[in-house]
PDB file of C-alpha atoms in Angstrom:
ATOM      1  CA  UNK A   1     -23.297  13.036  73.929  1.00 45.00           C
ATOM      2  CA  UNK A   2     -25.118  14.595  70.576  1.00 40.00           C
ATOM      3  CA  UNK A   3     -21.551  16.363  70.527  1.00 40.00           C
ATOM      4  CA  UNK A   4     -19.625  12.966  70.475  1.00 42.00           C
ATOM      5  CA  UNK A   5     -22.323  11.559  67.772  1.00 44.00           C
ATOM      6  CA  UNK A   6     -21.767  14.491  65.543  1.00 42.00           C
ATOM      7  CA  UNK A   7     -18.010  14.306  65.849  1.00 44.00           C
ATOM      8  CA  UNK A   8     -18.008  10.047  65.313  1.00 42.00           C
ATOM      9  CA  UNK A   9     -20.304  11.155  62.100  1.00 45.00           C
ATOM     10  CA  UNK A  10     -18.246  13.651  60.562  1.00 47.00           C
ATOM     11  CA  UNK A  11     -15.050  10.986  60.651  1.00 43.00           C
ATOM     12  CA  UNK A  12     -16.967   8.503  58.477  1.00 46.00           C
ATOM     13  CA  UNK A  13     -17.809  10.412  56.366  1.00 48.00           C
ATOM     14  CA  UNK A  14     -14.620  11.581  55.934  1.00 48.00           C
ATOM     15  CA  UNK A  15     -12.818   8.117  55.619  1.00 45.00           C
ATOM     16  CA  UNK A  16     -15.776   7.111  53.227  1.00 47.00           C
ATOM     17  CA  UNK A  17     -15.244  10.149  50.894  1.00 48.00           C
ATOM     18  CA  UNK A  18     -11.379   9.118  50.947  1.00 48.00           C
ATOM     19  CA  UNK A  19     -12.091   5.854  50.177  1.00 45.00           C
ATOM     20  CA  UNK A  20     -14.013   6.415  47.527  1.00 46.00           C
ATOM     21  CA  UNK A  21     -11.937   9.154  45.547  1.00 45.00           C
ATOM     22  CA  UNK A  22      -9.258   6.752  45.712  1.00 47.00           C
ATOM     23  CA  UNK A  23     -11.510   4.019  44.183  1.00 43.00           C
ATOM     24  CA  UNK A  24     -12.343   6.237  41.684  1.00 44.00           C
ATOM     25  CA  UNK A  25      -9.484   5.380  38.566  1.00 41.00           C
ATOM     26  CA  UNK A  26     -10.701   8.961  36.733  1.00 40.00           C
ATOM     27  CA  UNK A  27      -9.030  10.935  39.801  1.00 38.00           C
ATOM     28  CA  UNK A  28      -5.508   9.158  39.618  1.00 39.00           C
ATOM     29  CA  UNK A  29      -4.781   8.975  35.887  1.00 42.00           C
ATOM     30  CA  UNK A  30      -1.773   7.172  34.910  1.00 43.00           C
ATOM     31  CA  UNK A  31      -0.907   7.781  31.489  1.00 43.00           C
ATOM     32  CA  UNK A  32       1.783   5.452  31.134  1.00 43.00           C
ATOM     33  CA  UNK A  33      -0.506   2.448  32.619  1.00 44.00           C
ATOM     34  CA  UNK A  34      -2.297   3.216  29.339  1.00 76.00           C
ATOM     35  CA  UNK A  35       0.470   2.782  27.097  1.00 88.00           C
ATOM     36  CA  UNK A  36       1.004  -0.807  24.912  1.00 93.00           C
ATOM     37  CA  UNK A  37       3.856  -1.837  22.418  1.00 96.00           C
ATOM     38  CA  UNK A  38       2.670  -3.629  19.186  1.00 97.00           C
ATOM     39  CA  UNK A  39       5.399  -6.168  18.279  1.00 97.00           C
ATOM     40  CA  UNK A  40       6.090  -8.743  15.455  1.00 98.00           C
ATOM     41  CA  UNK A  41       8.376 -10.107  12.793  1.00 98.00           C
ATOM     42  CA  UNK A  42       7.692  -9.592   9.132  1.00 98.00           C
ATOM     43  CA  UNK A  43      10.163 -12.906   7.180  1.00 98.00           C
ATOM     44  CA  UNK A  44      10.457 -11.804   3.741  1.00 97.00           C
ATOM     45  CA  UNK A  45      12.555 -13.702   0.557  1.00 96.00           C
ATOM     46  CA  UNK A  46      15.874 -13.288   1.010  1.00 93.00           C
ATOM     47  CA  UNK A  47      17.860  -9.923   0.108  1.00 91.00           C
ATOM     48  CA  UNK A  48      18.081  -7.020   1.857  1.00 89.00           C
ATOM     49  CA  UNK A  49      15.524  -3.876   3.373  1.00 88.00           C
ATOM     50  CA  UNK A  50      11.767  -3.649   2.688  1.00 92.00           C
ATOM     51  CA  UNK A  51      11.716  -3.626  -0.947  1.00 93.00           C
ATOM     52  CA  UNK A  52       8.335  -2.024  -0.927  1.00 93.00           C
ATOM     53  CA  UNK A  53       6.983  -3.930   1.668  1.00 95.00           C
ATOM     54  CA  UNK A  54       5.281  -1.882   4.421  1.00 94.00           C
ATOM     55  CA  UNK A  55       3.817  -2.235   8.003  1.00 96.00           C
ATOM     56  CA  UNK A  56       1.071   0.378   8.348  1.00 94.00           C
ATOM     57  CA  UNK A  57      -0.817   0.196  11.966  1.00 94.00           C
ATOM     58  CA  UNK A  58      -4.172   2.072  11.894  1.00 93.00           C
ATOM     59  CA  UNK A  59      -5.004   4.039  15.604  1.00 90.00           C
ATOM     60  CA  UNK A  60      -7.911   6.127  16.658  1.00 87.00           C
ATOM     61  CA  UNK A  61      -7.405   8.863  19.068  1.00 78.00           C
ATOM     62  CA  UNK A  62     -10.798  10.279  21.217  1.00 72.00           C
ATOM     63  CA  UNK A  63     -12.758  12.056  18.753  1.00 72.00           C
ATOM     64  CA  UNK A  64     -10.921  11.871  15.733  1.00 79.00           C
ATOM     65  CA  UNK A  65     -10.581   9.892  12.509  1.00 84.00           C
ATOM     66  CA  UNK A  66      -8.603   6.720  12.118  1.00 88.00           C
ATOM     67  CA  UNK A  67      -5.195   7.786  11.171  1.00 88.00           C
ATOM     68  CA  UNK A  68      -2.632   5.398   9.206  1.00 90.00           C
ATOM     69  CA  UNK A  69       1.290   5.130  10.855  1.00 90.00           C
ATOM     70  CA  UNK A  70       4.051   3.735   8.769  1.00 90.00           C
ATOM     71  CA  UNK A  71       6.151   1.262  10.956  1.00 93.00           C
ATOM     72  CA  UNK A  72       9.845   0.700   9.928  1.00 91.00           C
ATOM     73  CA  UNK A  73      11.395  -2.610  10.671  1.00 94.00           C
ATOM     74  CA  UNK A  74      15.032  -4.077  11.000  1.00 95.00           C
ATOM     75  CA  UNK A  75      16.859  -6.103   8.554  1.00 93.00           C
ATOM     76  CA  UNK A  76      15.297  -9.066  10.359  1.00 95.00           C
ATOM     77  CA  UNK A  77      12.107  -7.859   9.900  1.00 96.00           C
ATOM     78  CA  UNK A  78      11.010  -7.401  13.414  1.00 97.00           C
ATOM     79  CA  UNK A  79       9.193  -3.727  14.194  1.00 97.00           C
ATOM     80  CA  UNK A  80       8.238  -2.469  17.122  1.00 96.00           C
ATOM     81  CA  UNK A  81       5.943   0.658  17.982  1.00 94.00           C
ATOM     82  CA  UNK A  82       4.525   2.104  21.328  1.00 93.00           C
ATOM     83  CA  UNK A  83       0.852   3.857  21.403  1.00 89.00           C
ATOM     84  CA  UNK A  84      -1.619   5.140  23.415  1.00 87.00           C
ATOM     85  CA  UNK A  85      -4.132   5.390  20.900  1.00 82.00           C
ATOM     86  CA  UNK A  86      -7.057   2.390  19.941  1.00 89.00           C
ATOM     87  CA  UNK A  87      -5.104   0.106  17.562  1.00 91.00           C
ATOM     88  CA  UNK A  88      -7.805  -0.628  14.858  1.00 92.00           C
ATOM     89  CA  UNK A  89      -5.437  -2.507  12.591  1.00 95.00           C
ATOM     90  CA  UNK A  90      -2.222  -4.285  11.462  1.00 96.00           C
ATOM     91  CA  UNK A  91      -1.595  -4.509   7.326  1.00 96.00           C
ATOM     92  CA  UNK A  92       1.074  -5.705   5.747  1.00 97.00           C
ATOM     93  CA  UNK A  93       1.140  -4.592   2.218  1.00 95.00           C
ATOM     94  CA  UNK A  94       3.582  -4.122  -0.925  1.00 95.00           C
ATOM     95  CA  UNK A  95       4.008  -1.165  -2.774  1.00 91.00           C
ATOM     96  CA  UNK A  96       0.552   1.034  -2.682  1.00 89.00           C
ATOM     97  CA  UNK A  97      -3.018  -1.408  -2.889  1.00 84.00           C
ATOM     98  CA  UNK A  98      -1.376  -4.411  -2.481  1.00 92.00           C
ATOM     99  CA  UNK A  99      -2.413  -6.041   0.986  1.00 95.00           C
ATOM    100  CA  UNK A 100      -0.890  -8.872   1.902  1.00 96.00           C
ATOM    101  CA  UNK A 101      -1.977  -9.884   5.763  1.00 97.00           C
ATOM    102  CA  UNK A 102      -4.432  -7.832   7.895  1.00 97.00           C
ATOM    103  CA  UNK A 103      -5.268  -8.107  11.217  1.00 97.00           C
ATOM    104  CA  UNK A 104      -8.062  -6.156  13.050  1.00 95.00           C
ATOM    105  CA  UNK A 105      -8.974  -5.335  16.401  1.00 90.00           C
ATOM    106  CA  UNK A 106     -11.060  -8.645  17.477  1.00 93.00           C
ATOM    107  CA  UNK A 107      -8.125 -10.658  15.963  1.00 95.00           C
ATOM    108  CA  UNK A 108      -5.447  -9.113  18.224  1.00 93.00           C
ATOM    109  CA  UNK A 109      -3.683 -11.122  20.789  1.00 94.00           C
ATOM    110  CA  UNK A 110      -4.462  -9.854  24.142  1.00 93.00           C
ATOM    111  CA  UNK A 111      -1.638  -7.557  26.538  1.00 93.00           C
ATOM    112  CA  UNK A 112       1.068  -9.678  27.511  1.00 94.00           C
ATOM    113  CA  UNK A 113       2.592  -9.097  31.313  1.00 91.00           C
ATOM    114  CA  UNK A 114       5.360  -6.803  29.424  1.00 91.00           C
ATOM    115  CA  UNK A 115       2.510  -4.563  28.155  1.00 92.00           C
ATOM    116  CA  UNK A 116       2.900  -6.111  24.987  1.00 95.00           C
ATOM    117  CA  UNK A 117       0.990  -7.046  21.659  1.00 96.00           C
ATOM    118  CA  UNK A 118       2.672  -9.666  20.078  1.00 97.00           C
ATOM    119  CA  UNK A 119       1.304 -10.376  16.520  1.00 97.00           C
ATOM    120  CA  UNK A 120       4.175 -12.910  16.163  1.00 97.00           C
ATOM    121  CA  UNK A 121       5.972 -13.530  12.921  1.00 98.00           C
ATOM    122  CA  UNK A 122       4.311 -12.947   9.568  1.00 98.00           C
ATOM    123  CA  UNK A 123       5.997 -15.018   7.078  1.00 98.00           C
ATOM    124  CA  UNK A 124       5.558 -14.179   3.152  1.00 97.00           C
ATOM    125  CA  UNK A 125       8.193 -15.802   1.848  1.00 97.00           C
ATOM    126  CA  UNK A 126       6.369 -17.930  -0.527  1.00 96.00           C
ATOM    127  CA  UNK A 127       3.790 -15.488  -1.161  1.00 96.00           C
ATOM    128  CA  UNK A 128       5.943 -12.731  -2.572  1.00 96.00           C
ATOM    129  CA  UNK A 129       8.915 -12.874  -5.743  1.00 95.00           C
ATOM    130  CA  UNK A 130      11.638 -10.600  -6.471  1.00 94.00           C
ATOM    131  CA  UNK A 131      12.151  -8.649  -9.247  1.00 95.00           C
ATOM    132  CA  UNK A 132      15.132  -6.341  -9.999  1.00 95.00           C
ATOM    133  CA  UNK A 133      14.966  -2.959 -11.790  1.00 95.00           C
ATOM    134  CA  UNK A 134      17.718  -0.139 -12.586  1.00 96.00           C
ATOM    135  CA  UNK A 135      16.864   3.047 -12.897  1.00 95.00           C
ATOM    136  CA  UNK A 136      18.716   5.401 -15.572  1.00 95.00           C
ATOM    137  CA  UNK A 137      18.472   9.187 -16.514  1.00 95.00           C
ATOM    138  CA  UNK A 138      17.500   9.628 -19.880  1.00 95.00           C
ATOM    139  CA  UNK A 139      20.418  10.895 -22.421  1.00 94.00           C
ATOM    140  CA  UNK A 140      20.826  14.607 -21.279  1.00 93.00           C
ATOM    141  CA  UNK A 141      18.962  14.179 -18.207  1.00 92.00           C
ATOM    142  CA  UNK A 142      20.353  15.181 -14.666  1.00 90.00           C
ATOM    143  CA  UNK A 143      21.453  12.769 -12.758  1.00 91.00           C
ATOM    144  CA  UNK A 144      20.948  12.413  -8.946  1.00 91.00           C
ATOM    145  CA  UNK A 145      18.180  10.807  -6.444  1.00 91.00           C
ATOM    146  CA  UNK A 146      14.435  10.547  -7.550  1.00 92.00           C
ATOM    147  CA  UNK A 147      11.972   8.855  -5.056  1.00 91.00           C
ATOM    148  CA  UNK A 148      10.156   5.560  -6.628  1.00 93.00           C
ATOM    149  CA  UNK A 149       6.912   4.375  -5.364  1.00 92.00           C
ATOM    150  CA  UNK A 150       5.304   0.595  -6.770  1.00 95.00           C
ATOM    151  CA  UNK A 151       1.361   0.737  -7.292  1.00 95.00           C
ATOM    152  CA  UNK A 152      -0.866  -1.933  -8.140  1.00 95.00           C
ATOM    153  CA  UNK A 153      -3.486   0.100 -10.500  1.00 94.00           C
ATOM    154  CA  UNK A 154      -3.336   3.394 -10.919  1.00 93.00           C
ATOM    155  CA  UNK A 155      -1.720   5.604  -8.320  1.00 90.00           C
ATOM    156  CA  UNK A 156      -4.122   7.750  -5.897  1.00 87.00           C
ATOM    157  CA  UNK A 157      -4.894  11.601  -6.404  1.00 83.00           C
ATOM    158  CA  UNK A 158      -5.354  13.864  -3.391  1.00 77.00           C
ATOM    159  CA  UNK A 159      -8.881  15.493  -2.949  1.00 79.00           C
ATOM    160  CA  UNK A 160      -8.400  18.263  -6.158  1.00 82.00           C
ATOM    161  CA  UNK A 161      -7.193  15.648  -8.027  1.00 81.00           C
ATOM    162  CA  UNK A 162      -3.573  16.279  -7.091  1.00 79.00           C
ATOM    163  CA  UNK A 163      -0.904  13.396  -7.682  1.00 77.00           C
ATOM    164  CA  UNK A 164       0.291  11.647  -5.022  1.00 80.00           C
ATOM    165  CA  UNK A 165       3.403  12.987  -3.098  1.00 79.00           C
ATOM    166  CA  UNK A 166       6.340  10.784  -2.448  1.00 83.00           C
ATOM    167  CA  UNK A 167       8.256  13.422   0.078  1.00 71.00           C
ATOM    168  CA  UNK A 168       8.422  11.298   2.861  1.00 73.00           C
ATOM    169  CA  UNK A 169      10.518   8.404   4.205  1.00 74.00           C
ATOM    170  CA  UNK A 170       7.842   5.757   2.879  1.00 79.00           C
ATOM    171  CA  UNK A 171       9.644   6.443  -0.369  1.00 85.00           C
ATOM    172  CA  UNK A 172      13.687   6.854   0.480  1.00 85.00           C
ATOM    173  CA  UNK A 173      15.796   8.375  -2.161  1.00 89.00           C
ATOM    174  CA  UNK A 174      17.327   6.038  -4.821  1.00 92.00           C
ATOM    175  CA  UNK A 175      20.212   7.040  -7.043  1.00 94.00           C
ATOM    176  CA  UNK A 176      19.671   6.664 -10.824  1.00 95.00           C
ATOM    177  CA  UNK A 177      21.998   4.133 -12.114  1.00 95.00           C
ATOM    178  CA  UNK A 178      21.612   2.108  -9.233  1.00 94.00           C
ATOM    179  CA  UNK A 179      19.484  -1.338  -8.778  1.00 94.00           C
ATOM    180  CA  UNK A 180      16.523  -1.730  -6.698  1.00 93.00           C
ATOM    181  CA  UNK A 181      14.795  -4.895  -5.588  1.00 94.00           C
ATOM    182  CA  UNK A 182      10.824  -5.386  -5.454  1.00 96.00           C
ATOM    183  CA  UNK A 183       8.953  -7.664  -3.734  1.00 96.00           C
ATOM    184  CA  UNK A 184       5.562  -8.195  -5.539  1.00 95.00           C
ATOM    185  CA  UNK A 185       2.644 -11.180  -5.290  1.00 95.00           C
ATOM    186  CA  UNK A 186       2.722 -13.869  -8.115  1.00 93.00           C
ATOM    187  CA  UNK A 187       0.700 -13.179 -10.989  1.00 91.00           C
ATOM    188  CA  UNK A 188       0.395  -9.562 -10.177  1.00 93.00           C
ATOM    189  CA  UNK A 189      -1.498  -7.198 -12.671  1.00 93.00           C
ATOM    190  CA  UNK A 190      -1.490  -3.775 -13.421  1.00 95.00           C
ATOM    191  CA  UNK A 191       1.873  -2.655 -11.938  1.00 97.00           C
ATOM    192  CA  UNK A 192       2.586   0.863 -11.989  1.00 97.00           C
ATOM    193  CA  UNK A 193       5.866   2.362 -10.905  1.00 96.00           C
ATOM    194  CA  UNK A 194       5.866   6.228  -9.853  1.00 94.00           C
ATOM    195  CA  UNK A 195       9.141   8.184 -10.308  1.00 94.00           C
ATOM    196  CA  UNK A 196       9.693  11.188  -8.959  1.00 91.00           C
ATOM    197  CA  UNK A 197      12.409  14.232  -8.948  1.00 88.00           C
ATOM    198  CA  UNK A 198      13.099  16.669  -6.922  1.00 83.00           C
ATOM    199  CA  UNK A 199      12.590  20.431  -7.617  1.00 77.00           C
ATOM    200  CA  UNK A 200      16.467  21.606  -6.941  1.00 65.00           C
ATOM    201  CA  UNK A 201      19.366  19.073  -5.910  1.00 54.00           C
ATOM    202  CA  UNK A 202      21.206  18.063  -2.662  1.00 49.00           C
ATOM    203  CA  UNK A 203      19.647  17.513   0.209  1.00 47.00           C
ATOM    204  CA  UNK A 204      17.347  20.998   0.344  1.00 50.00           C
ATOM    205  CA  UNK A 205      15.503  19.917  -2.874  1.00 51.00           C
ATOM    206  CA  UNK A 206      11.701  19.952  -2.416  1.00 61.00           C
ATOM    207  CA  UNK A 207       9.861  16.841  -2.980  1.00 64.00           C
ATOM    208  CA  UNK A 208       6.565  17.114  -2.973  1.00 62.00           C
ATOM    209  CA  UNK A 209       6.439  20.065  -5.948  1.00 62.00           C
ATOM    210  CA  UNK A 210       8.961  17.335  -8.188  1.00 74.00           C
ATOM    211  CA  UNK A 211       8.583  16.188 -11.641  1.00 85.00           C
ATOM    212  CA  UNK A 212       7.009  13.122 -11.662  1.00 89.00           C
ATOM    213  CA  UNK A 213       6.473  10.272 -14.171  1.00 93.00           C
ATOM    214  CA  UNK A 214       4.361   7.008 -14.425  1.00 95.00           C
ATOM    215  CA  UNK A 215       5.555   4.032 -16.013  1.00 97.00           C
ATOM    216  CA  UNK A 216       3.054   1.260 -17.060  1.00 96.00           C
ATOM    217  CA  UNK A 217       0.972  -0.689 -16.191  1.00 97.00           C
ATOM    218  CA  UNK A 218       2.286  -3.832 -16.621  1.00 97.00           C
ATOM    219  CA  UNK A 219       2.006  -7.471 -15.213  1.00 95.00           C
ATOM    220  CA  UNK A 220       4.304  -9.794 -13.128  1.00 92.00           C
ATOM    221  CA  UNK A 221       5.303 -11.421 -16.208  1.00 90.00           C
ATOM    222  CA  UNK A 222       6.275  -8.820 -18.560  1.00 93.00           C
ATOM    223  CA  UNK A 223       8.465  -6.582 -15.989  1.00 94.00           C
ATOM    224  CA  UNK A 224      10.722  -4.254 -17.409  1.00 95.00           C
ATOM    225  CA  UNK A 225      14.386  -4.289 -16.378  1.00 95.00           C
ATOM    226  CA  UNK A 226      14.864  -0.774 -16.421  1.00 96.00           C
ATOM    227  CA  UNK A 227      13.129   2.543 -16.224  1.00 96.00           C
ATOM    228  CA  UNK A 228      14.439   5.328 -17.756  1.00 96.00           C
ATOM    229  CA  UNK A 229      13.644   9.033 -15.972  1.00 94.00           C
ATOM    230  CA  UNK A 230      13.736  12.142 -18.223  1.00 90.00           C
TER     231      UNK A 230
END
């Protein structure tokens, strides 16, 4: 009888332990379940491309500092980004330092059944005006591609006072001699354009150590129609 009782008790304990393991989420990690996809759409004045407008998400990984990720959107303004980190904010800005729309953590919608955080349509058509600008090479200066950043206020600098680098997909190459559309807020002040040439030519040119030229400040009412790069 004692042997039966001991055996029965052992079976009960084994079942309890198995149930406890099944109920512990830490013992059954599912990395896919934690993935979510941010989706939304930005409406811009008529024209092609982003024209300086950016969608940036700020995320935080466990034990690390927040970091920004730039999202590309299509010709209809739709964007999507799948992530597993903690989402801190979604920001839409034009140029550098001109924030147009911001959604913080507490304002984000709940995750839907498709695993999406849908921020809906962000309509900026009435808040922005178009400005066309031609980039030209100075007489005797080489032609080729440059990169351009529109800044509201002086461009930011690095920890050692070094200028901001334009060598990323955030600043796509623009051929000198071409016309570029920009979108900026009405009655904007202190507008700068930072133009950078790569070191060398062709696809192997080094952008991050190239020659830079700063134009400005301007106001939206007195923007130039062309910039001459030496």
